[in-house]
XYZ file of C-alpha atoms in Angstrom:
69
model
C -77.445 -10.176 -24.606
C -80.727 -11.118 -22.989
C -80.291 -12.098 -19.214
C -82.651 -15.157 -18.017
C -83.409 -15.264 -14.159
C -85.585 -18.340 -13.777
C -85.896 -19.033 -10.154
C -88.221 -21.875 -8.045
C -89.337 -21.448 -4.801
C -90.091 -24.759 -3.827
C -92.932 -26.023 -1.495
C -90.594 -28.279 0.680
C -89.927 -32.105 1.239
C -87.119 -34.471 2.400
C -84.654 -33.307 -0.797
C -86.038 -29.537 -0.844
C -87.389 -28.467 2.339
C -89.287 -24.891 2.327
C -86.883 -21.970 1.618
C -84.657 -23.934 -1.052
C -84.050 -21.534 -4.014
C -82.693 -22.544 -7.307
C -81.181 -19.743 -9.832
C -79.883 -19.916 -13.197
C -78.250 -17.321 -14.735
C -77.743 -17.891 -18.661
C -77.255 -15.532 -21.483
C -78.809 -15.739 -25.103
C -76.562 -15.665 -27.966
C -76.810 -16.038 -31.777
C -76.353 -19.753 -31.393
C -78.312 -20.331 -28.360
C -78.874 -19.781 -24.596
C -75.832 -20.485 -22.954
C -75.921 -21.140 -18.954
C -73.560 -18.540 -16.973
C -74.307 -19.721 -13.278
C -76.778 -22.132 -11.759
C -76.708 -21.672 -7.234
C -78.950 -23.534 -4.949
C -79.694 -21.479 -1.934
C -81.276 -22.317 1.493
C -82.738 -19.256 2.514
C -84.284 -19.280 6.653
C -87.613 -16.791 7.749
C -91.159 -16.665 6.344
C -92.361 -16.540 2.993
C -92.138 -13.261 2.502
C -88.243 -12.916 3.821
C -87.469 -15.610 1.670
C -89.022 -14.214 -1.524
C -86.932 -10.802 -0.282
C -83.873 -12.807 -0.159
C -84.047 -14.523 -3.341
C -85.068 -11.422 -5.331
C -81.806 -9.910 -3.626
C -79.856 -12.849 -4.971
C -81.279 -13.317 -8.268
C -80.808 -9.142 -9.118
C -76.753 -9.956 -7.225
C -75.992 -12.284 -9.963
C -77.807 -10.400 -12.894
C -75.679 -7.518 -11.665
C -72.400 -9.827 -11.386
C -72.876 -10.894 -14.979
C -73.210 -7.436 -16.214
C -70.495 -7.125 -14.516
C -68.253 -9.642 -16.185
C -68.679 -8.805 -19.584
């Protein structure tokens, strides 16, 4: 199966303030994509730490789903 990874870094407000992450981790299968995971995480530093960060966690979960099957 294919592993998806899409992940948002988003520019920051009230709801989402700078450093707010959102992964999904989803597999496809012969009838579709099907969702594994979805995390929001608040990751702290400058834009370069968080980018680090939330490579780190995005390759964790692709590993953890390799992992599981």
């Amino acid at each position: 199966p294919t592993i998806v990874n899409p992940a948002a870094i988003c520019q920051g407000d009230v709801a989402n303030p700078v450093g707010t992450v959102w992964f999904a981790w989803a597999v496809r299968t012969p009838q579709g994509i099907e969702v594994m995971q979805t995390a929001r995480h608040d990751f702290h530093g400058q834009r370069e730490q968080i980018r680090r960060s939330a490579v780190a966690t995005a390759l964790g979960g692709v590993l953890a789903s390799l992992a599981s099957d």
